[in-house]
Amino acid sequence: MSSQTEFGSRAASLASIISEHTAKVEAYHKENDIPSLNFDPKDTFIDIKYPIDIEASKTAVLDATAELNDLFTGPRALVSNPGFPLLVKFVTLRFIYQFKLVEKVPLDGEISYVELSKETGLKAATLQQLLRAAMTFQLFREQRPGYVSHTSVTLFLLRSEVFRDCTGFTTEDMMPACFAIVDSLLADPTASDPSKSGYMIAHGASDPSFYMHLAKDAEKMRRFTNCMSQATAGPQWSMHYLTDFFPWTSLEAGATVVDVGGSTGKAAYAIAEKAPELQLIVQDTAEAMAAAEQQKGQNGDRPDSGNVRHMAANFFEEQSVKNADVYLFRSVFHNWPDSQAVGILKAQISAMKPGAKILIMDELMPDAEKMTLSTARTQRLMDMAMLALGNSRIRDEPSWRALCQEADSRFQLEKVTHPEGSMLALMEVVWTPYKNHPRLSYFEAGGPFGSININIIGGSEITLFVKQKPHYHGSRVERKFSGVFPAWDSRSNWTARSGHFQVDESRPTHKECPETPFVLSQFGMSAVILPTSEIETVKSLPESQLSIKHHHYNVFLGEYSYMGTKADEFDAAMRHILVRNTPVILESFVAEVDYAVDKYIGKCEEWTPIKVRHAMSMAASAMSGRAFVGLPLCRDPEWVASTTSYTQDVSRAYIYLRSLSWFTKPFLAPFSPEVRSLLRHRKVNVEKLEPLLRAKQAKSAQDGDEKQGQRSFETRANDPPGGEMLDWFISRYRKSPTAHQLARDQLLVTFASIYNLSNALSYIIFDLAAYPEHVEELRQELKEVTGTTGVIDKISLPKLRKLDSFIRESQRMSPPSIANIPRFVTSPSGFQTSTGHVIPPGNTIMVRADAINRDANLWPEPDKFDGLRFSKLREQAGNDNKFQHTSTGADNINFGHGIWACPGRFFASAEIKVILAYIITNYDLELKPETGKPGSFHYGFAILPDSEAEIMFKRRD
């Protein structure tokens, strides 16, 4: 009895809802002189766009009607005859489409079954049987017995090829595909292969996907295209949801947006109208580009817009447009199963700079409990269509998040916006290159019993002697016996909300507190950043008070990389012999540059894209190797592979070891791939240097020299240039060194030279391509100074003032670090600054390099690149020997300053000039057409060039 009461109550309630909301819709029609709802052909083309409240009433009627229909149909009929009415509807639709019956029935009249029989070749009885079934779905009508005429539904089909194609796609293509879904699951239970979808099985297709199959059949492609254009023609698909619900105008002027799979470019042109200062690139197949050309000026496109261009591309292949700010995917991913969608995301990785976004505008399945019955049926219908066509689906928010994580954990779905009234949601996915590493709070703090290191994985900031308030501009850190510091912590996003995140954070602090130390926390360490007024104090203090070696040992994993370890012979050779004998080293560079550049850049007879960071790393390795070990070892493939990958492996080990707590590190580190790689490099260096050392020892004994390296440099005149540095290192040992000791020296030189050289050279190449107005002037200087040979020697090297200026300007604009002169406080009483602050022992201090590089008081227009800035300064009286690339001082700490200024800077500067002279003389350079000047990203305190960036090279005649 109760169930009957519940049925009656629910049915009556639904009937009441239908009556109430139907009345609202009818009242709206009457108030606005709109005919009442009917199937009269004369009202066919009334396009009713309801306001939100009336649209809600329409939805309420549809929901209630659907549920009421199910209630009255009852469980038995719903199960025993679940889809027969729908099946009959589709069968009759297909019948009407195949026999072109809408075209055969007169527009304003009627036709008898007998006449239709003559035109179709079908029996009149069969026509009558099928058409009367169709009439139960408002498909045609029989106003008098035996005669067929149109309803508003069939008039739509008659008057619109688009609607006829929609019918054709539904009945000819989709229905067979839907019926074959189960067969496809039997063939591929994972439903992950688009070539085995219901559509592909139903149509006997063997192509990789539904889309490739369509491309072979013009009729099918037309039906699909017209059906999709009609399905997406309503206001719920409006481009304003794209242009108004993402902050396009907040992007920097000139920012690049790539519309991936953008078809004819409607989305790109809409964005261009909203934000004309952006540069937009539409990527799709060559066929889509041809279609875009044909559709110029149609459908609201603006193909004459100068900031939108088209390029052929396949979104399954590596993204060719590097360092864009936004990669837009509108209505792309719902067409592909997860396996392919993951592939699309992965194909973008190599192009993305830190902080870049993938903006996905696609269908989003609402939460089940939030959908009305009619909404749920519409959404599930679309979901089934995606499954039938390509084994894809309409994803809900958790599925989108899972998809991003499966592609790469560094993809972070940061924001989901589903505007009211829109069929599509906007999902902002941010590329955070280092998010896959555990979040790490690390602080080295001192106390009365020595230094303490605290590692907290995935936790909040914990620092000894620090009381830190919530983080915002003006927050403070109170440090025991230290005073007050502003504090900035970027570890929560640690290196790359944007390409200049750490600089963006530190500059406001410097501006607010130019003479106050502040704490800057980065991945793996925190440092007290000192004002520039502290340079003169810090530069001269001994290791017993402020230690650079202790800093290097901590930061660069001295236990495994040798950095910061005791190496007196190495230090002596670098600080004394190397500095005095740069001209000798110069000969090695000149002897090797042809081989190095030709091998790693190539002939480039035509414009050729070159990955600059890789090429410069290899070239720097070759030339440094020539100076250190000479021929033939410097060209040995195993040696080259080891030396070039060593610096990268130190970085990988750094990331891994910093993620370990102090008590697990001794047990896990030796077995980690990262550390084992460093140990392999040690082994390779020892194995390669041992025979070389034995040969030098034998020759020394034969020549009667007590130690190799004591021979005068004049006695080497007949030897091929190279290997001098190894001799110098050997000469500093009181007894003959072991191969292990020389391997240590070699790896120390490798890390210092290749890492910094390749980064600096990359930036300079970027600048040469970005500022071509300087290139010819530099060529002219090279010609004037070196003559016809173009060879740099000890006489011509210091005369290349313009080249020296260009190099220093590049370093000023793209320094190796945001802070420099790093020191570890070793004094038991701490380090007292001139401002009265006391930094406790066990902490790292650094000085603000960025504040100097961009100081308007030092450099007019500091944010403008001026390649001749420093050569012009040197022309002024008294400045002849100032403002050189290798000069250090309060106006340039990029090489450090004071007793621990980089001793290898003269070596590095000479090598850079030899390489650049060769490149400038023999190649033309330019930026790739689709990209701007390559950017940089932050790795802790370091600033690194984009390792994937390419510059175009072409050999000069």
Coordinates of N, CA and C in Angstrom, one line a residue, residues 366-443:
P366 N 30.0 16.5 -15.1 CA 29.6 17.0 -13.7 C 29.6 15.8 -12.7
D367 N 29.6 16.1 -11.4 CA 29.4 15.1 -10.4 C 28.0 14.6 -10.6
A368 N 27.9 13.2 -10.4 CA 26.6 12.6 -10.7 C 25.4 13.1 -9.8
E369 N 25.7 13.5 -8.6 CA 24.7 14.0 -7.7 C 24.2 15.4 -8.1
K370 N 25.0 16.1 -8.9 CA 24.6 17.4 -9.3 C 23.9 17.5 -10.6
M371 N 23.7 16.4 -11.3 CA 23.0 16.4 -12.6 C 21.6 16.0 -12.5
T372 N 20.7 16.7 -13.2 CA 19.3 16.4 -13.3 C 19.2 15.1 -14.3
L373 N 18.1 14.5 -14.3 CA 18.0 13.3 -15.2 C 18.2 13.6 -16.6
S374 N 17.6 14.7 -17.1 CA 17.8 15.0 -18.6 C 19.3 15.4 -18.8
T375 N 19.9 16.1 -17.9 CA 21.3 16.5 -18.1 C 22.2 15.2 -18.0
A376 N 21.9 14.3 -17.1 CA 22.7 13.1 -17.0 C 22.5 12.3 -18.3
R377 N 21.3 12.2 -18.8 CA 21.1 11.4 -20.1 C 21.9 12.1 -21.2
T378 N 21.9 13.4 -21.3 CA 22.6 14.1 -22.4 C 24.1 13.8 -22.2
Q379 N 24.6 14.0 -21.0 CA 26.1 13.8 -20.8 C 26.5 12.3 -21.1
R380 N 25.6 11.4 -20.6 CA 26.0 10.0 -20.8 C 25.9 9.6 -22.3
L381 N 25.0 10.3 -23.0 CA 24.9 10.0 -24.4 C 26.2 10.5 -25.1
M382 N 26.7 11.6 -24.8 CA 27.9 12.1 -25.3 C 29.1 11.2 -24.9
D383 N 29.0 10.7 -23.7 CA 30.1 9.8 -23.2 C 30.1 8.5 -24.0
M384 N 28.9 8.0 -24.3 CA 28.8 6.8 -25.1 C 29.3 7.0 -26.5
A385 N 29.0 8.2 -27.1 CA 29.4 8.5 -28.4 C 31.0 8.5 -28.5
M386 N 31.6 9.1 -27.5 CA 33.1 9.1 -27.5 C 33.6 7.7 -27.4
L387 N 33.0 6.8 -26.6 CA 33.4 5.5 -26.5 C 33.3 4.7 -27.8
A388 N 32.1 5.0 -28.5 CA 31.9 4.3 -29.7 C 32.9 4.7 -30.8
L389 N 33.2 6.0 -30.9 CA 34.0 6.5 -31.9 C 35.5 6.2 -31.8
G390 N 36.0 6.4 -30.6 CA 37.4 6.3 -30.4 C 37.9 5.7 -29.1
N391 N 37.0 5.0 -28.4 CA 37.3 4.4 -27.1 C 37.7 5.5 -26.1
S392 N 37.2 6.7 -26.3 CA 37.5 7.8 -25.4 C 36.3 8.0 -24.5
R393 N 36.3 9.1 -23.8 CA 35.2 9.4 -22.8 C 35.2 10.9 -22.4
I394 N 34.1 11.3 -21.8 CA 34.0 12.6 -21.2 C 34.5 12.4 -19.8
R395 N 35.6 13.2 -19.4 CA 36.2 13.0 -18.1 C 35.7 13.9 -17.1
D396 N 35.6 13.4 -15.8 CA 35.3 14.2 -14.7 C 36.6 14.8 -14.2
E397 N 36.5 15.7 -13.2 CA 37.7 16.4 -12.7 C 38.8 15.5 -12.2
P398 N 38.4 14.5 -11.3 CA 39.5 13.5 -10.9 C 40.2 12.8 -12.1
S399 N 39.4 12.5 -13.1 CA 40.0 11.9 -14.3 C 41.0 12.8 -15.0
W400 N 40.6 14.1 -15.1 CA 41.5 15.0 -15.7 C 42.8 15.1 -14.9
R401 N 42.7 15.2 -13.6 CA 43.9 15.3 -12.7 C 44.7 14.0 -12.9
A402 N 44.1 12.9 -12.9 CA 44.8 11.6 -13.1 C 45.6 11.6 -14.4
L403 N 44.9 12.1 -15.5 CA 45.5 12.1 -16.8 C 46.8 13.0 -16.8
C404 N 46.7 14.1 -16.2 CA 47.9 15.0 -16.1 C 49.0 14.3 -15.4
Q405 N 48.7 13.7 -14.2 CA 49.8 13.0 -13.5 C 50.3 11.8 -14.2
E406 N 49.5 11.1 -14.9 CA 50.0 10.0 -15.7 C 51.0 10.4 -16.8
A407 N 50.7 11.6 -17.4 CA 51.6 12.1 -18.4 C 52.9 12.5 -17.8
D408 N 52.9 13.2 -16.7 CA 54.1 13.6 -16.0 C 53.7 14.3 -14.7
S409 N 54.3 13.9 -13.6 CA 53.9 14.5 -12.3 C 54.2 16.0 -12.2
R410 N 54.9 16.5 -13.2 CA 55.2 17.9 -13.1 C 54.1 18.7 -13.8
F411 N 53.1 18.1 -14.4 CA 51.9 18.8 -14.8 C 51.0 18.9 -13.6
Q412 N 50.7 20.2 -13.2 CA 49.8 20.4 -12.1 C 48.6 21.1 -12.6
L413 N 47.4 20.4 -12.4 CA 46.1 21.0 -12.7 C 45.8 22.0 -11.6
E414 N 46.0 23.2 -11.9 CA 46.0 24.3 -10.9 C 44.6 24.9 -10.7
K415 N 43.8 24.9 -11.8 CA 42.5 25.6 -11.7 C 41.6 25.0 -12.7
V416 N 40.3 24.8 -12.2 CA 39.2 24.4 -13.1 C 38.1 25.4 -13.0
T417 N 37.7 25.9 -14.2 CA 36.6 26.9 -14.3 C 35.6 26.4 -15.2
H418 N 34.3 26.2 -14.7 CA 33.2 25.8 -15.6 C 32.2 26.9 -15.6
P419 N 32.3 27.9 -16.6 CA 31.4 29.0 -16.6 C 29.9 28.5 -16.7
E420 N 29.0 29.2 -16.1 CA 27.6 28.9 -16.2 C 27.1 29.1 -17.6
G421 N 26.5 28.1 -18.2 CA 26.0 28.2 -19.5 C 26.9 27.6 -20.6
S422 N 28.1 27.3 -20.2 CA 29.1 26.8 -21.2 C 29.1 25.2 -21.1
M423 N 29.2 24.6 -22.3 CA 29.4 23.2 -22.4 C 30.8 22.8 -22.1
L424 N 31.7 23.7 -22.1 CA 33.1 23.3 -21.9 C 33.7 24.0 -20.7
A425 N 34.6 23.3 -20.0 CA 35.2 23.9 -18.8 C 36.7 24.3 -19.3
L426 N 37.3 25.2 -18.5 CA 38.7 25.5 -18.7 C 39.5 25.0 -17.6
M427 N 40.5 24.2 -18.0 CA 41.4 23.6 -17.0 C 42.8 24.1 -17.2
E428 N 43.4 24.8 -16.3 CA 44.7 25.4 -16.4 C 45.8 24.4 -15.8
V429 N 46.6 23.9 -16.6 CA 47.6 22.9 -16.2 C 49.0 23.7 -16.3
V430 N 49.7 23.7 -15.2 CA 50.9 24.5 -15.1 C 52.1 23.5 -15.1
W431 N 53.1 23.8 -15.9 CA 54.3 23.0 -16.0 C 55.3 23.4 -14.9
T432 N 55.5 22.6 -13.9 CA 56.4 22.9 -12.8 C 57.5 21.8 -12.8
P433 N 58.6 22.1 -13.5 CA 59.6 21.1 -13.8 C 60.1 20.3 -12.6
Y434 N 60.0 20.9 -11.4 CA 60.7 20.2 -10.3 C 59.7 19.7 -9.2
K435 N 58.4 19.7 -9.6 CA 57.4 19.3 -8.7 C 57.4 17.8 -8.4
N436 N 58.1 17.0 -9.2 CA 58.2 15.6 -9.0 C 59.2 15.3 -7.8
H437 N 59.9 16.3 -7.4 CA 60.8 16.0 -6.2 C 60.0 16.3 -5.0
P438 N 60.3 15.6 -3.9 CA 59.6 15.9 -2.6 C 59.9 17.3 -2.2
R439 N 58.9 17.9 -1.6 CA 59.0 19.2 -1.1 C 60.0 19.1 0.1
L440 N 60.9 20.0 0.2 CA 62.0 19.9 1.1 C 62.2 21.2 1.9
S441 N 62.2 21.1 3.2 CA 62.7 22.2 4.0 C 64.0 21.9 4.6
Y442 N 65.0 22.7 4.3 CA 66.4 22.4 4.7 C 67.0 23.6 5.3
F443 N 67.6 23.6 6.4 CA 68.2 24.8 6.9 C 69.4 24.3 7.8

